[in-house]
Amino acid sequence: MLSSIAAMLIAVWFYYTAQRSGRPAIMWAVSGVVVYFLAALIWTLLVTPGIKDLASHGQNSVLVFIVRYAYILFAAVCAILLNGWLNKADRTE
């Protein structure tokens, strides 16, 4: 649920960023969501199994929280960094 809400917020943010800079807004919003979900998938496949293994052996509530929600933060940060990088590149041209 939280991941879907984050993806929608990123799509809206990318959409309005594209409108302000004169880029195709729908394609930009879709690109933001794709980046978000790819980053979440990479986190889930590469990082989560190791953390899940640690959490199952130690029953540490912090590790359980990380397993459940850290991919959302990681994916959002990746989308934010990409949007900032692309907007910076657009301003320098």
Tab-separated table of N, CA, C and O in Angstrom:
chain	number	residue	atom	x	y	z
A	1	MET	N	0.822	-1.194	0.000
A	1	MET	CA	0.000	0.000	0.000
A	1	MET	C	0.864	1.255	0.000
A	1	MET	O	0.642	2.146	-0.803
A	2	LEU	N	1.828	1.307	0.904
A	2	LEU	CA	2.687	2.489	0.961
A	2	LEU	C	3.510	2.651	-0.310
A	2	LEU	O	3.741	3.765	-0.769
A	3	SER	N	3.914	1.543	-0.880
A	3	SER	CA	4.688	1.596	-2.116
A	3	SER	C	3.864	2.172	-3.257
A	3	SER	O	4.371	2.966	-4.055
A	4	SER	N	2.603	1.803	-3.341
A	4	SER	CA	1.729	2.336	-4.386
A	4	SER	C	1.502	3.830	-4.218
A	4	SER	O	1.491	4.579	-5.194
A	5	ILE	N	1.337	4.254	-2.986
A	5	ILE	CA	1.157	5.681	-2.715
A	5	ILE	C	2.423	6.445	-3.091
A	5	ILE	O	2.355	7.505	-3.726
A	6	ALA	N	3.576	5.903	-2.736
A	6	ALA	CA	4.841	6.548	-3.097
A	6	ALA	C	5.005	6.617	-4.609
A	6	ALA	O	5.440	7.638	-5.142
A	7	ALA	N	4.638	5.556	-5.315
A	7	ALA	CA	4.741	5.550	-6.776
A	7	ALA	C	3.823	6.604	-7.390
A	7	ALA	O	4.218	7.298	-8.347
A	8	MET	N	2.619	6.743	-6.862
A	8	MET	CA	1.700	7.771	-7.376
A	8	MET	C	2.239	9.169	-7.124
A	8	MET	O	2.160	10.041	-7.989
A	9	LEU	N	2.790	9.395	-5.937
A	9	LEU	CA	3.359	10.707	-5.632
A	9	LEU	C	4.538	11.031	-6.549
A	9	LEU	O	4.690	12.168	-7.011
A	10	ILE	N	5.359	10.044	-6.819
A	10	ILE	CA	6.491	10.246	-7.723
A	10	ILE	C	6.000	10.540	-9.130
A	10	ILE	O	6.523	11.425	-9.807
A	11	ALA	N	4.972	9.832	-9.576
A	11	ALA	CA	4.412	10.081	-10.906
A	11	ALA	C	3.888	11.511	-11.018
A	11	ALA	O	4.151	12.202	-12.006
A	12	VAL	N	3.178	11.959	-9.998
A	12	VAL	CA	2.645	13.330	-10.010
A	12	VAL	C	3.789	14.342	-9.997
A	12	VAL	O	3.769	15.332	-10.745
A	13	TRP	N	4.790	14.102	-9.186
A	13	TRP	CA	5.924	15.018	-9.110
A	13	TRP	C	6.656	15.084	-10.448
A	13	TRP	O	6.988	16.172	-10.933
A	14	PHE	N	6.933	13.932	-11.055
A	14	PHE	CA	7.591	13.912	-12.359
A	14	PHE	C	6.723	14.600	-13.415
A	14	PHE	O	7.234	15.308	-14.283
A	15	TYR	N	5.419	14.403	-13.354
A	15	TYR	CA	4.497	15.016	-14.309
A	15	TYR	C	4.600	16.539	-14.254
A	15	TYR	O	4.756	17.200	-15.283
A	16	TYR	N	4.506	17.093	-13.051
A	16	TYR	CA	4.557	18.549	-12.929
A	16	TYR	C	5.947	19.109	-13.228
A	16	TYR	O	6.071	20.207	-13.751
A	17	THR	N	6.980	18.363	-12.911
A	17	THR	CA	8.333	18.785	-13.266
A	17	THR	C	8.485	18.862	-14.780
A	17	THR	O	9.077	19.805	-15.306
A	18	ALA	N	7.942	17.878	-15.474
A	18	ALA	CA	8.023	17.869	-16.938
A	18	ALA	C	7.229	19.012	-17.539
A	18	ALA	O	7.679	19.648	-18.506
A	19	GLN	N	6.063	19.292	-16.992
A	19	GLN	CA	5.254	20.402	-17.508
A	19	GLN	C	6.003	21.726	-17.383
A	19	GLN	O	5.988	22.537	-18.313
A	20	ARG	N	6.647	21.947	-16.249
A	20	ARG	CA	7.374	23.203	-16.036
A	20	ARG	C	8.559	23.349	-16.977
A	20	ARG	O	8.926	24.456	-17.350
A	21	SER	N	9.165	22.235	-17.362
A	21	SER	CA	10.364	22.304	-18.196
A	21	SER	C	10.077	22.077	-19.674
A	21	SER	O	10.998	22.062	-20.477
A	22	GLY	N	8.812	21.877	-20.036
A	22	GLY	CA	8.453	21.733	-21.434
A	22	GLY	C	8.673	20.352	-22.031
A	22	GLY	O	8.711	20.206	-23.245
A	23	ARG	N	8.817	19.353	-21.198
A	23	ARG	CA	8.977	17.973	-21.675
A	23	ARG	C	7.608	17.297	-21.725
A	23	ARG	O	6.660	17.767	-21.105
A	24	PRO	N	7.498	16.157	-22.437
A	24	PRO	CA	6.222	15.420	-22.468
A	24	PRO	C	5.891	14.860	-21.077
A	24	PRO	O	6.590	13.980	-20.568
A	25	ALA	N	4.834	15.368	-20.487
A	25	ALA	CA	4.535	15.099	-19.081
A	25	ALA	C	4.168	13.640	-18.814
A	25	ALA	O	4.619	13.063	-17.819
A	26	ILE	N	3.352	13.046	-19.664
A	26	ILE	CA	2.928	11.667	-19.422
A	26	ILE	C	4.131	10.717	-19.498
A	26	ILE	O	4.305	9.852	-18.635
A	27	MET	N	4.951	10.885	-20.521
A	27	MET	CA	6.137	10.023	-20.638
A	27	MET	C	7.072	10.216	-19.459
A	27	MET	O	7.685	9.267	-18.979
A	28	TRP	N	7.191	11.431	-19.003
A	28	TRP	CA	8.059	11.725	-17.872
A	28	TRP	C	7.526	11.071	-16.599
A	28	TRP	O	8.285	10.500	-15.816
A	29	ALA	N	6.207	11.130	-16.384
A	29	ALA	CA	5.606	10.509	-15.200
A	29	ALA	C	5.779	8.992	-15.237
A	29	ALA	O	6.121	8.374	-14.223
A	30	VAL	N	5.575	8.396	-16.402
A	30	VAL	CA	5.764	6.955	-16.540
A	30	VAL	C	7.228	6.589	-16.282
A	30	VAL	O	7.525	5.592	-15.616
A	31	SER	N	8.134	7.404	-16.775
A	31	SER	CA	9.563	7.151	-16.542
A	31	SER	C	9.898	7.191	-15.057
A	31	SER	O	10.678	6.368	-14.565
A	32	GLY	N	9.320	8.125	-14.338
A	32	GLY	CA	9.550	8.202	-12.901
A	32	GLY	C	9.065	6.966	-12.169
A	32	GLY	O	9.749	6.438	-11.293
A	33	VAL	N	7.893	6.470	-12.552
A	33	VAL	CA	7.350	5.268	-11.922
A	33	VAL	C	8.198	4.048	-12.282
A	33	VAL	O	8.459	3.189	-11.425
A	34	VAL	N	8.661	3.970	-13.525
A	34	VAL	CA	9.507	2.846	-13.938
A	34	VAL	C	10.810	2.846	-13.141
A	34	VAL	O	11.255	1.804	-12.648
A	35	VAL	N	11.425	4.012	-12.993
A	35	VAL	CA	12.659	4.106	-12.198
A	35	VAL	C	12.387	3.693	-10.761
A	35	VAL	O	13.168	2.944	-10.163
A	36	TYR	N	11.281	4.144	-10.216
A	36	TYR	CA	10.916	3.798	-8.842
A	36	TYR	C	10.790	2.283	-8.682
A	36	TYR	O	11.374	1.691	-7.769
A	37	PHE	N	10.028	1.642	-9.574
A	37	PHE	CA	9.807	0.210	-9.434
A	37	PHE	C	11.052	-0.614	-9.753
A	37	PHE	O	11.273	-1.663	-9.140
A	38	LEU	N	11.884	-0.164	-10.673
A	38	LEU	CA	13.137	-0.869	-10.938
A	38	LEU	C	14.072	-0.809	-9.734
A	38	LEU	O	14.695	-1.811	-9.369
A	39	ALA	N	14.164	0.352	-9.119
A	39	ALA	CA	15.000	0.483	-7.924
A	39	ALA	C	14.451	-0.380	-6.792
A	39	ALA	O	15.217	-1.039	-6.070
A	40	ALA	N	13.131	-0.412	-6.633
A	40	ALA	CA	12.524	-1.259	-5.601
A	40	ALA	C	12.786	-2.737	-5.876
A	40	ALA	O	13.079	-3.507	-4.958
A	41	LEU	N	12.711	-3.124	-7.142
A	41	LEU	CA	12.976	-4.511	-7.500
A	41	LEU	C	14.430	-4.896	-7.235
A	41	LEU	O	14.705	-5.961	-6.680
A	42	ILE	N	15.337	-4.015	-7.599
A	42	ILE	CA	16.759	-4.280	-7.350
A	42	ILE	C	17.019	-4.431	-5.855
A	42	ILE	O	17.713	-5.351	-5.424
A	43	TRP	N	16.465	-3.525	-5.064
A	43	TRP	CA	16.625	-3.622	-3.601
A	43	TRP	C	16.055	-4.944	-3.088
A	43	TRP	O	16.672	-5.635	-2.282
A	44	THR	N	14.866	-5.290	-3.560
A	44	THR	CA	14.201	-6.498	-3.089
A	44	THR	C	14.984	-7.760	-3.446
A	44	THR	O	15.049	-8.694	-2.650
A	45	LEU	N	15.582	-7.781	-4.618
A	45	LEU	CA	16.310	-8.970	-5.048
A	45	LEU	C	17.712	-9.070	-4.455
A	45	LEU	O	18.193	-10.170	-4.178
A	46	LEU	N	18.371	-7.934	-4.254
A	46	LEU	CA	19.763	-7.964	-3.820
A	46	LEU	C	19.966	-7.773	-2.324
A	46	LEU	O	20.840	-8.396	-1.724
A	47	VAL	N	19.189	-6.919	-1.704
A	47	VAL	CA	19.445	-6.555	-0.305
A	47	VAL	C	18.509	-7.271	0.664
A	47	VAL	O	18.947	-7.760	1.706
A	48	THR	N	17.246	-7.351	0.321
A	48	THR	CA	16.254	-7.900	1.246
A	48	THR	C	16.555	-9.325	1.709
A	48	THR	O	16.370	-9.612	2.899
A	49	PRO	N	16.987	-10.244	0.835
A	49	PRO	CA	17.231	-11.609	1.345
A	49	PRO	C	18.241	-11.670	2.492
A	49	PRO	O	18.033	-12.401	3.457
A	50	GLY	N	19.305	-10.907	2.405
A	50	GLY	CA	20.291	-10.899	3.488
A	50	GLY	C	19.744	-10.324	4.774
A	50	GLY	O	19.987	-10.853	5.864
A	51	ILE	N	18.994	-9.248	4.659
A	51	ILE	CA	18.406	-8.637	5.856
A	51	ILE	C	17.335	-9.545	6.437
A	51	ILE	O	17.207	-9.690	7.653
A	52	LYS	N	16.552	-10.178	5.556
A	52	LYS	CA	15.500	-11.084	6.030
A	52	LYS	C	16.096	-12.261	6.791
A	52	LYS	O	15.556	-12.702	7.807
A	53	ASP	N	17.229	-12.748	6.313
A	53	ASP	CA	17.903	-13.847	7.002
A	53	ASP	C	18.352	-13.409	8.391
A	53	ASP	O	18.156	-14.136	9.375
A	54	LEU	N	18.948	-12.228	8.487
A	54	LEU	CA	19.351	-11.710	9.798
A	54	LEU	C	18.153	-11.502	10.712
A	54	LEU	O	18.202	-11.809	11.904
A	55	ALA	N	17.069	-10.970	10.164
A	55	ALA	CA	15.886	-10.691	10.975
A	55	ALA	C	15.236	-11.971	11.483
A	55	ALA	O	14.724	-12.003	12.602
A	56	SER	N	15.265	-13.014	10.667
A	56	SER	CA	14.629	-14.259	11.108
A	56	SER	C	15.418	-14.944	12.219
A	56	SER	O	14.844	-15.629	13.059
A	57	HIS	N	16.722	-14.757	12.246
A	57	HIS	CA	17.538	-15.379	13.291
A	57	HIS	C	17.547	-14.578	14.583
A	57	HIS	O	17.648	-15.148	15.658
A	58	GLY	N	17.451	-13.265	14.466
A	58	GLY	CA	17.559	-12.446	15.655
A	58	GLY	C	16.261	-11.876	16.164
A	58	GLY	O	16.189	-11.385	17.275
A	59	GLN	N	15.214	-11.910	15.345
A	59	GLN	CA	13.935	-11.314	15.711
A	59	GLN	C	14.090	-9.856	16.142
A	59	GLN	O	13.465	-9.400	17.085
A	60	ASN	N	14.948	-9.141	15.444
A	60	ASN	CA	15.178	-7.738	15.725
A	60	ASN	C	14.097	-6.912	15.022
A	60	ASN	O	13.933	-6.996	13.805
A	61	SER	N	13.373	-6.100	15.782
A	61	SER	CA	12.263	-5.338	15.203
A	61	SER	C	12.744	-4.287	14.205
A	61	SER	O	12.026	-3.962	13.254
A	62	VAL	N	13.929	-3.759	14.386
A	62	VAL	CA	14.469	-2.785	13.438
A	62	VAL	C	14.736	-3.454	12.093
A	62	VAL	O	14.425	-2.913	11.035
A	63	LEU	N	15.298	-4.641	12.121
A	63	LEU	CA	15.554	-5.366	10.873
A	63	LEU	C	14.255	-5.754	10.179
A	63	LEU	O	14.173	-5.710	8.952
A	64	VAL	N	13.254	-6.128	10.933
A	64	VAL	CA	11.958	-6.448	10.344
A	64	VAL	C	11.373	-5.204	9.672
A	64	VAL	O	10.831	-5.280	8.564
A	65	PHE	N	11.490	-4.066	10.312
A	65	PHE	CA	11.024	-2.810	9.724
A	65	PHE	C	11.775	-2.507	8.429
A	65	PHE	O	11.177	-2.109	7.427
A	66	ILE	N	13.086	-2.717	8.435
A	66	ILE	CA	13.897	-2.477	7.240
A	66	ILE	C	13.462	-3.411	6.110
A	66	ILE	O	13.333	-2.979	4.959
A	67	VAL	N	13.225	-4.661	6.432
A	67	VAL	CA	12.787	-5.624	5.408
A	67	VAL	C	11.471	-5.176	4.788
A	67	VAL	O	11.274	-5.273	3.584
A	68	ARG	N	10.583	-4.662	5.603
A	68	ARG	CA	9.255	-4.293	5.102
A	68	ARG	C	9.232	-2.983	4.335
A	68	ARG	O	8.467	-2.853	3.374
A	69	TYR	N	10.020	-1.975	4.720
A	69	TYR	CA	9.820	-0.640	4.181
A	69	TYR	C	11.038	0.042	3.561
A	69	TYR	O	10.891	1.077	2.932
A	70	ALA	N	12.210	-0.496	3.715
A	70	ALA	CA	13.400	0.200	3.226
A	70	ALA	C	13.428	0.321	1.711
A	70	ALA	O	13.951	1.292	1.173
A	71	TYR	N	12.844	-0.638	1.008
A	71	TYR	CA	12.847	-0.561	-0.450
A	71	TYR	C	12.083	0.663	-0.949
A	71	TYR	O	12.410	1.232	-1.987
A	72	ILE	N	11.065	1.081	-0.218
A	72	ILE	CA	10.298	2.264	-0.603
A	72	ILE	C	11.186	3.503	-0.528
A	72	ILE	O	11.219	4.316	-1.459
A	73	LEU	N	11.914	3.640	0.558
A	73	LEU	CA	12.813	4.778	0.719
A	73	LEU	C	13.920	4.747	-0.327
A	73	LEU	O	14.221	5.773	-0.948
A	74	PHE	N	14.509	3.593	-0.553
A	74	PHE	CA	15.570	3.470	-1.547
A	74	PHE	C	15.067	3.838	-2.937
A	74	PHE	O	15.713	4.600	-3.665
A	75	ALA	N	13.909	3.320	-3.319
A	75	ALA	CA	13.359	3.592	-4.644
A	75	ALA	C	12.995	5.070	-4.801
A	75	ALA	O	13.241	5.673	-5.850
A	76	ALA	N	12.436	5.663	-3.756
A	76	ALA	CA	12.092	7.084	-3.820
A	76	ALA	C	13.335	7.947	-3.942
A	76	ALA	O	13.367	8.907	-4.723
A	77	VAL	N	14.382	7.612	-3.211
A	77	VAL	CA	15.636	8.369	-3.305
A	77	VAL	C	16.230	8.246	-4.705
A	77	VAL	O	16.707	9.233	-5.273
A	78	CYS	N	16.176	7.056	-5.291
A	78	CYS	CA	16.677	6.877	-6.663
A	78	CYS	C	15.896	7.739	-7.651
A	78	CYS	O	16.487	8.384	-8.525
A	79	ALA	N	14.577	7.776	-7.514
A	79	ALA	CA	13.754	8.597	-8.404
A	79	ALA	C	14.039	10.081	-8.202
A	79	ALA	O	14.131	10.843	-9.169
A	80	ILE	N	14.210	10.495	-6.966
A	80	ILE	CA	14.505	11.898	-6.671
A	80	ILE	C	15.856	12.293	-7.252
A	80	ILE	O	15.998	13.362	-7.859
A	81	LEU	N	16.839	11.435	-7.070
A	81	LEU	CA	18.175	11.733	-7.616
A	81	LEU	C	18.149	11.799	-9.137
A	81	LEU	O	18.777	12.684	-9.737
A	82	LEU	N	17.427	10.889	-9.776
A	82	LEU	CA	17.337	10.909	-11.231
A	82	LEU	C	16.648	12.171	-11.723
A	82	LEU	O	17.125	12.816	-12.663
A	83	ASN	N	15.558	12.557	-11.089
A	83	ASN	CA	14.854	13.765	-11.494
A	83	ASN	C	15.745	14.991	-11.317
A	83	ASN	O	15.817	15.856	-12.193
A	84	GLY	N	16.445	15.065	-10.210
A	84	GLY	CA	17.355	16.187	-9.990
A	84	GLY	C	18.487	16.213	-11.000
A	84	GLY	O	18.848	17.265	-11.524
A	85	TRP	N	19.047	15.048	-11.302
A	85	TRP	CA	20.139	14.965	-12.262
A	85	TRP	C	19.677	15.367	-13.657
A	85	TRP	O	20.366	16.121	-14.350
A	86	LEU	N	18.520	14.891	-14.081
A	86	LEU	CA	18.016	15.229	-15.405
A	86	LEU	C	17.632	16.701	-15.506
A	86	LEU	O	17.853	17.332	-16.537
A	87	ASN	N	17.073	17.252	-14.440
A	87	ASN	CA	16.735	18.674	-14.460
A	87	ASN	C	17.991	19.537	-14.458
A	87	ASN	O	18.018	20.586	-15.090
A	88	LYS	N	19.026	19.096	-13.756
A	88	LYS	CA	20.291	19.831	-13.764
A	88	LYS	C	20.910	19.799	-15.149
A	88	LYS	O	21.403	20.802	-15.648
A	89	ALA	N	20.857	18.649	-15.797
A	89	ALA	CA	21.403	18.512	-17.156
A	89	ALA	C	20.605	19.363	-18.130
A	89	ALA	O	21.166	19.940	-19.065
A	90	ASP	N	19.305	19.483	-17.915
A	90	ASP	CA	18.453	20.292	-18.786
A	90	ASP	C	18.758	21.777	-18.630
A	90	ASP	O	18.706	22.529	-19.598
A	91	ARG	N	19.087	22.215	-17.431
A	91	ARG	CA	19.382	23.633	-17.197
A	91	ARG	C	20.721	24.059	-17.770
A	91	ARG	O	20.905	25.216	-18.122
A	92	THR	N	21.679	23.133	-17.848
A	92	THR	CA	22.996	23.500	-18.332
A	92	THR	C	23.055	23.587	-19.855
A	92	THR	O	23.987	24.140	-20.394
A	93	GLU	N	22.083	23.009	-20.547
A	93	GLU	CA	22.092	23.054	-22.012
A	93	GLU	C	21.562	24.343	-22.545
A	93	GLU	O	20.891	25.095	-22.027
